[in-house]
XYZ file of C-alpha atoms in Angstrom:
381
model
C -0.350 -16.073 17.574
C -0.841 -17.868 14.519
C -0.946 -16.283 11.325
C -1.794 -18.207 8.013
C -0.219 -16.274 5.175
C -1.936 -17.773 1.715
C 0.421 -17.589 -1.423
C 0.995 -18.751 -5.152
C 4.447 -18.029 -5.543
C 7.649 -17.135 -3.938
C 8.344 -13.507 -3.897
C 10.830 -11.254 -2.061
C 8.190 -9.517 -0.463
C 6.722 -12.833 1.160
C 10.526 -14.540 2.032
C 12.594 -11.254 2.602
C 9.419 -9.290 4.090
C 6.394 -11.009 5.658
C 7.927 -14.143 7.091
C 10.902 -12.200 8.915
C 8.249 -9.699 9.964
C 5.755 -12.259 11.234
C 8.504 -13.843 13.148
C 9.505 -10.689 14.668
C 6.137 -9.969 15.994
C 6.303 -13.573 17.879
C 3.478 -14.890 15.444
C 3.972 -18.684 14.310
C 3.483 -18.834 10.524
C 1.572 -21.629 8.572
C 2.149 -21.161 4.633
C -0.844 -22.216 2.576
C 0.123 -22.805 -0.939
C -0.496 -24.935 -3.724
C 3.311 -25.245 -4.080
C 4.654 -26.378 -0.501
C 7.907 -27.523 -1.952
C 9.145 -24.059 -3.144
C 9.146 -22.933 0.871
C 11.922 -24.927 2.340
C 12.300 -24.724 6.223
C 8.901 -22.908 6.728
C 5.698 -24.765 7.756
C 3.145 -25.429 4.815
C -0.270 -26.727 3.864
C -1.057 -27.797 0.417
C -4.090 -26.015 -0.471
C -6.077 -24.730 -3.264
C -5.714 -21.327 -2.283
C -7.854 -19.873 -5.326
C -10.805 -21.515 -3.386
C -11.884 -19.975 -0.309
C -13.623 -23.130 0.893
C -10.674 -25.126 0.751
C -8.636 -22.375 2.550
C -11.423 -22.295 5.246
C -11.522 -26.166 5.407
C -7.639 -26.379 5.550
C -7.330 -23.637 8.558
C -10.466 -25.291 10.697
C -8.604 -28.614 10.619
C -5.185 -26.841 11.893
C -4.553 -24.097 14.806
C -6.930 -21.524 15.359
C -5.821 -18.865 13.418
C -4.913 -14.941 14.839
C -4.940 -13.407 11.253
C -4.995 -14.691 7.833
C -3.024 -12.512 5.234
C -1.762 -12.546 1.647
C 0.135 -10.486 -0.561
C -0.831 -12.054 -3.910
C -2.707 -10.138 -6.518
C -4.775 -13.218 -7.517
C -6.221 -14.601 -4.016
C -7.214 -11.220 -2.270
C -11.127 -12.126 -2.303
C -10.396 -15.670 -1.309
C -8.246 -14.836 1.946
C -10.746 -12.036 2.581
C -13.399 -14.655 2.762
C -11.504 -17.013 5.101
C -10.585 -14.047 7.420
C -14.185 -12.987 7.795
C -15.238 -16.410 8.131
C -13.006 -16.968 11.349
C -14.053 -13.374 12.597
C -10.773 -12.016 12.320
C -9.920 -8.384 10.475
C -10.644 -8.888 6.792
C -10.554 -6.811 3.827
C -13.972 -6.226 2.304
C -14.001 -9.347 -0.123
C -15.922 -7.068 -2.849
C -13.136 -4.629 -2.749
C -10.584 -7.128 -3.277
C -12.620 -8.547 -6.561
C -13.491 -4.642 -7.545
C -9.592 -4.000 -7.501
C -8.639 -6.921 -9.139
C -10.962 -7.005 -11.852
C -10.348 -3.687 -13.834
C -13.788 -3.664 -15.527
C -15.425 -3.735 -12.178
C -12.714 -0.856 -10.976
C -14.094 1.374 -13.950
C -17.524 0.594 -13.104
C -17.097 1.280 -9.491
C -15.579 4.526 -9.927
C -18.223 5.564 -12.604
C -21.034 4.609 -10.110
C -19.479 6.699 -7.419
C -18.992 9.961 -9.600
C -15.283 9.862 -9.184
C -14.302 9.259 -12.398
C -15.582 8.255 -16.086
C -13.093 6.544 -18.197
C -14.185 4.686 -21.521
C -13.510 1.081 -21.003
C -15.067 -1.966 -22.848
C -15.117 -5.608 -22.199
C -13.693 -7.726 -25.218
C -14.878 -11.415 -24.270
C -13.138 -14.318 -26.111
C -14.155 -14.458 -29.751
C -16.385 -11.851 -29.596
C -16.512 -8.898 -32.150
C -14.386 -5.745 -31.232
C -16.902 -2.827 -30.597
C -16.812 -0.265 -33.522
C -16.814 3.087 -31.655
C -13.636 2.757 -29.464
C -11.838 6.171 -28.789
C -8.582 5.405 -30.135
C -5.762 5.177 -29.231
C -6.894 2.517 -26.649
C -5.008 0.305 -24.008
C -5.598 -3.343 -24.499
C -4.942 -5.714 -21.511
C -6.182 -8.466 -19.602
C -8.906 -7.617 -17.381
C -7.253 -9.381 -14.300
C -3.711 -8.841 -15.719
C -0.574 -8.242 -13.653
C 3.211 -7.102 -14.198
C 2.283 -5.074 -17.566
C 1.692 -8.666 -19.337
C -0.223 -8.256 -22.365
C -0.679 -4.554 -22.142
C -0.487 -2.716 -25.254
C -1.406 0.406 -27.157
C -3.231 0.248 -30.243
C -4.128 2.817 -32.599
C -6.788 1.767 -34.878
C -8.758 -1.198 -35.364
C -6.184 -3.033 -37.530
C -3.866 -3.123 -34.634
C -6.656 -4.068 -32.005
C -7.488 -6.974 -34.133
C -3.587 -7.844 -34.165
C -3.270 -7.355 -30.432
C -6.621 -9.131 -29.484
C -5.422 -12.231 -31.838
C -2.039 -12.428 -30.345
C -2.804 -11.823 -26.799
C -5.536 -14.738 -27.099
C -2.868 -17.480 -28.322
C -1.726 -17.160 -25.269
C -4.679 -16.435 -23.102
C -7.354 -18.057 -25.176
C -10.066 -17.819 -22.278
C -9.113 -14.359 -20.920
C -11.560 -11.604 -21.179
C -9.846 -8.453 -22.034
C -10.652 -4.757 -21.752
C -9.941 -1.848 -24.079
C -9.556 1.305 -22.351
C -8.927 5.203 -23.611
C -5.346 6.112 -23.617
C -4.713 8.421 -20.400
C -1.817 10.747 -21.317
C 0.552 12.320 -18.887
C 2.789 11.656 -16.076
C 2.578 8.391 -14.140
C 2.417 8.151 -10.528
C 1.635 5.555 -7.470
C -0.089 6.116 -4.191
C 0.901 4.108 -1.460
C -1.527 3.673 1.399
C -1.939 1.654 4.808
C -5.245 1.318 6.499
C -6.489 -0.663 9.690
C -10.312 -0.394 8.043
C -10.963 2.802 9.810
C -8.242 5.214 9.651
C -6.016 5.303 6.320
C -2.676 6.548 6.160
C -0.729 7.825 3.174
C 2.829 6.419 2.980
C 4.211 8.273 0.087
C 4.209 7.528 -3.610
C 6.386 7.561 -6.701
C 6.815 8.979 -10.174
C 6.866 5.914 -12.625
C 9.210 6.010 -15.784
C 8.011 4.009 -18.618
C 9.685 2.252 -21.473
C 8.773 2.965 -25.155
C 5.551 2.697 -26.320
C 3.414 0.550 -27.534
C 4.245 -1.393 -24.163
C 3.986 -0.244 -20.735
C 6.968 -1.614 -18.976
C 8.301 0.179 -15.694
C 11.433 1.281 -15.929
C 12.218 3.529 -12.970
C 10.456 4.722 -9.842
C 11.564 7.897 -8.094
C 10.266 8.823 -4.661
C 7.709 11.300 -5.198
C 5.012 11.440 -2.322
C 1.600 13.281 -3.257
C -1.308 12.358 -1.167
C -3.855 12.940 -4.326
C -7.527 13.380 -2.773
C -8.936 11.987 -6.287
C -7.129 9.073 -5.587
C -7.967 8.597 -2.114
C -11.716 9.079 -3.210
C -10.953 6.190 -5.627
C -9.780 3.835 -3.015
C -12.798 4.933 -0.833
C -15.217 4.020 -3.782
C -13.722 0.670 -4.123
C -13.672 -0.230 -0.436
C -9.822 -0.449 0.073
C -9.470 0.588 3.757
C -7.732 -2.431 5.417
C -4.028 -3.281 5.094
C -1.708 -2.299 2.071
C -2.723 -0.533 -1.026
C -0.750 0.424 -4.354
C -2.595 2.418 -7.013
C -1.383 3.526 -10.015
C -2.583 6.864 -11.846
C -2.098 8.967 -14.519
C -1.968 12.891 -14.164
C -3.953 13.998 -17.475
C -5.046 17.633 -18.687
C -8.371 16.840 -17.035
C -6.887 15.760 -13.902
C -5.740 12.463 -11.981
C -7.310 9.251 -13.392
C -6.744 6.030 -11.970
C -4.774 3.180 -14.218
C -5.221 0.196 -11.452
C -5.588 -0.664 -8.094
C -3.513 -3.219 -6.449
C -4.977 -4.352 -3.134
C -1.443 -5.205 -1.662
C 1.650 -3.661 -0.870
C 3.995 -2.318 -4.063
C 6.126 -4.900 -5.506
C 9.417 -5.383 -7.341
C 11.477 -4.797 -4.351
C 9.712 -1.407 -3.770
C 8.323 -2.181 -0.739
C 11.704 -2.460 0.684
C 12.560 0.805 -0.548
C 9.585 2.468 0.769
C 10.727 0.906 4.185
C 14.031 2.553 3.875
C 12.892 5.742 2.993
C 10.543 5.907 5.926
C 12.584 4.346 8.297
C 10.164 1.861 9.651
C 9.444 -2.080 9.553
C 7.050 -1.527 6.849
C 5.891 -5.356 6.359
C 5.610 -5.447 10.292
C 3.418 -2.435 10.222
C 1.397 -4.074 7.307
C 0.890 -7.580 9.638
C -0.178 -5.256 12.349
C -3.126 -4.331 11.162
C -4.221 -7.509 10.159
C -3.844 -8.377 13.570
C -6.179 -5.929 14.627
C -4.032 -3.301 15.847
C -4.544 0.266 15.036
C -2.479 1.672 11.874
C 0.515 3.589 12.788
C 1.329 7.048 11.366
C 4.447 7.015 9.282
C 6.985 9.725 9.503
C 8.263 11.973 6.659
C 10.654 10.696 4.467
C 14.150 12.439 3.936
C 16.150 12.472 0.927
C 15.522 10.645 -2.383
C 15.168 6.840 -3.225
C 14.549 5.400 -6.502
C 14.252 1.786 -8.180
C 15.826 1.179 -11.729
C 14.779 -1.935 -13.392
C 17.574 -3.465 -15.593
C 15.502 -4.710 -18.563
C 16.543 -7.230 -20.975
C 17.012 -5.619 -24.608
C 17.111 -8.720 -26.734
C 16.453 -12.309 -26.830
C 19.539 -14.496 -25.894
C 21.536 -16.013 -23.350
C 23.110 -14.332 -20.310
C 26.600 -14.052 -20.588
C 27.486 -11.729 -17.908
C 25.389 -10.295 -14.980
C 26.115 -9.351 -11.320
C 24.601 -11.059 -8.499
C 22.935 -9.427 -5.449
C 24.982 -6.610 -4.370
C 25.079 -4.342 -1.324
C 27.254 -1.365 -1.192
C 27.406 2.390 -0.661
C 28.482 4.959 -3.382
C 29.609 7.907 -1.550
C 26.116 8.928 0.538
C 24.123 6.739 -1.557
C 23.043 3.468 -0.216
C 22.470 0.916 -2.991
C 21.137 -2.687 -3.390
C 20.783 -4.764 -6.644
C 18.692 -7.765 -6.372
C 19.640 -10.132 -9.308
C 16.174 -11.740 -10.816
C 18.180 -13.753 -13.414
C 21.536 -15.528 -13.462
C 24.343 -16.066 -16.050
C 23.384 -18.704 -18.567
C 19.750 -18.228 -18.373
C 17.877 -18.076 -21.542
C 15.840 -14.592 -22.145
C 13.089 -14.375 -24.462
C 11.426 -10.969 -24.666
C 7.771 -10.452 -23.313
C 7.905 -6.750 -23.278
C 6.512 -7.094 -19.893
C 7.993 -6.549 -16.263
C 8.896 -10.116 -16.676
C 12.384 -8.827 -18.758
C 13.850 -7.600 -15.650
C 17.167 -9.119 -15.214
C 17.589 -7.123 -11.844
C 16.371 -4.227 -9.738
C 18.628 -1.740 -8.321
C 17.506 0.419 -5.276
C 19.308 3.452 -3.872
C 18.685 5.762 -1.532
C 20.661 9.290 -1.096
C 20.399 12.763 -0.186
C 18.845 14.138 -3.620
C 17.677 12.518 -6.960
C 21.143 13.501 -8.951
C 23.237 11.655 -6.284
C 20.893 8.597 -6.547
C 20.923 8.840 -10.611
C 24.794 9.107 -10.317
C 25.481 5.961 -8.267
C 22.702 3.948 -10.230
C 24.784 5.025 -13.402
C 27.862 4.194 -11.913
C 26.896 0.693 -10.796
C 25.410 -0.105 -14.204
C 28.534 1.172 -15.758
C 30.682 -1.424 -13.453
C 28.289 -4.220 -13.301
C 26.784 -4.689 -16.888
C 24.094 -7.414 -17.834
C 25.269 -9.000 -21.394
C 23.066 -10.795 -23.439
C 24.699 -12.931 -26.295
């Protein structure tokens, strides 16, 4: 079997997850990327993966495909169109586009009668609307990783935020959405285009406002029917999907839908909690196999992000660590190294490392994580 994997940047999900999973399934893997030099030892083809026509042409000149897959946020529609062209299991490209574009997400959910959240586009250089229901959250329409997401409380803060983001993203369209107040949660699903399975979910702890940096995710599986209706309205039914939502006083409201598996190493945490080869399961549905039913997870798991609190040079920090702390299995993935220069962005890009821990309960997991942080601090000077 030949699997084509389209990707932009190397991530743990790709290099430590999907590539080994594909090989375990007996697939020959060809990586389509605009940066082939970043995948040493793998068969790569330089391709403009943001252009479906280029992806289709590259594959047509190579081996016959059995699956075309991507876990990259920005190229889901292009990958879906390529898979559909070759008659392979494919996500609906419309669903991919709707999920990625936050304005289209709001439109789809409102038209389907699932929910209505006040949201307006802020085109580059355009005047701000006069009737926003402050406070509102300003964010790029196609943003990721909490980048340039900020809470603003009045028109003055809105003007400042728009100017600040515009200096970094002069051509980007922003959206301003009503602030959804309440606990933030995730729902993780996997489908084969016919049946959809709930894998679980997490309770998310954010850093201080006005930014939205995810600092901790705790296993807390809730199969919220409102979110499942939202996924159906968008059309997200094939493959993995990571949805974020807030439990407001008026009920659940979707924040965003990422039509791929959860990131920041939480896919590995999810696999460990369920005790299944998650990345293989995801690839299997793209190879045309029926979705499997996940077992019930036992115990508790958490992913704790170690976030830089200052700009400067890293003076001290742990590398990758795998250890047992009593009955807790703990893994630390270093994202930076001693000597690196850190510039605060107030986004998930400020992560220095991520600790994953699985144990019998939340208290045991928290003790193990706290102990690790005390023994292995990140020091910025």
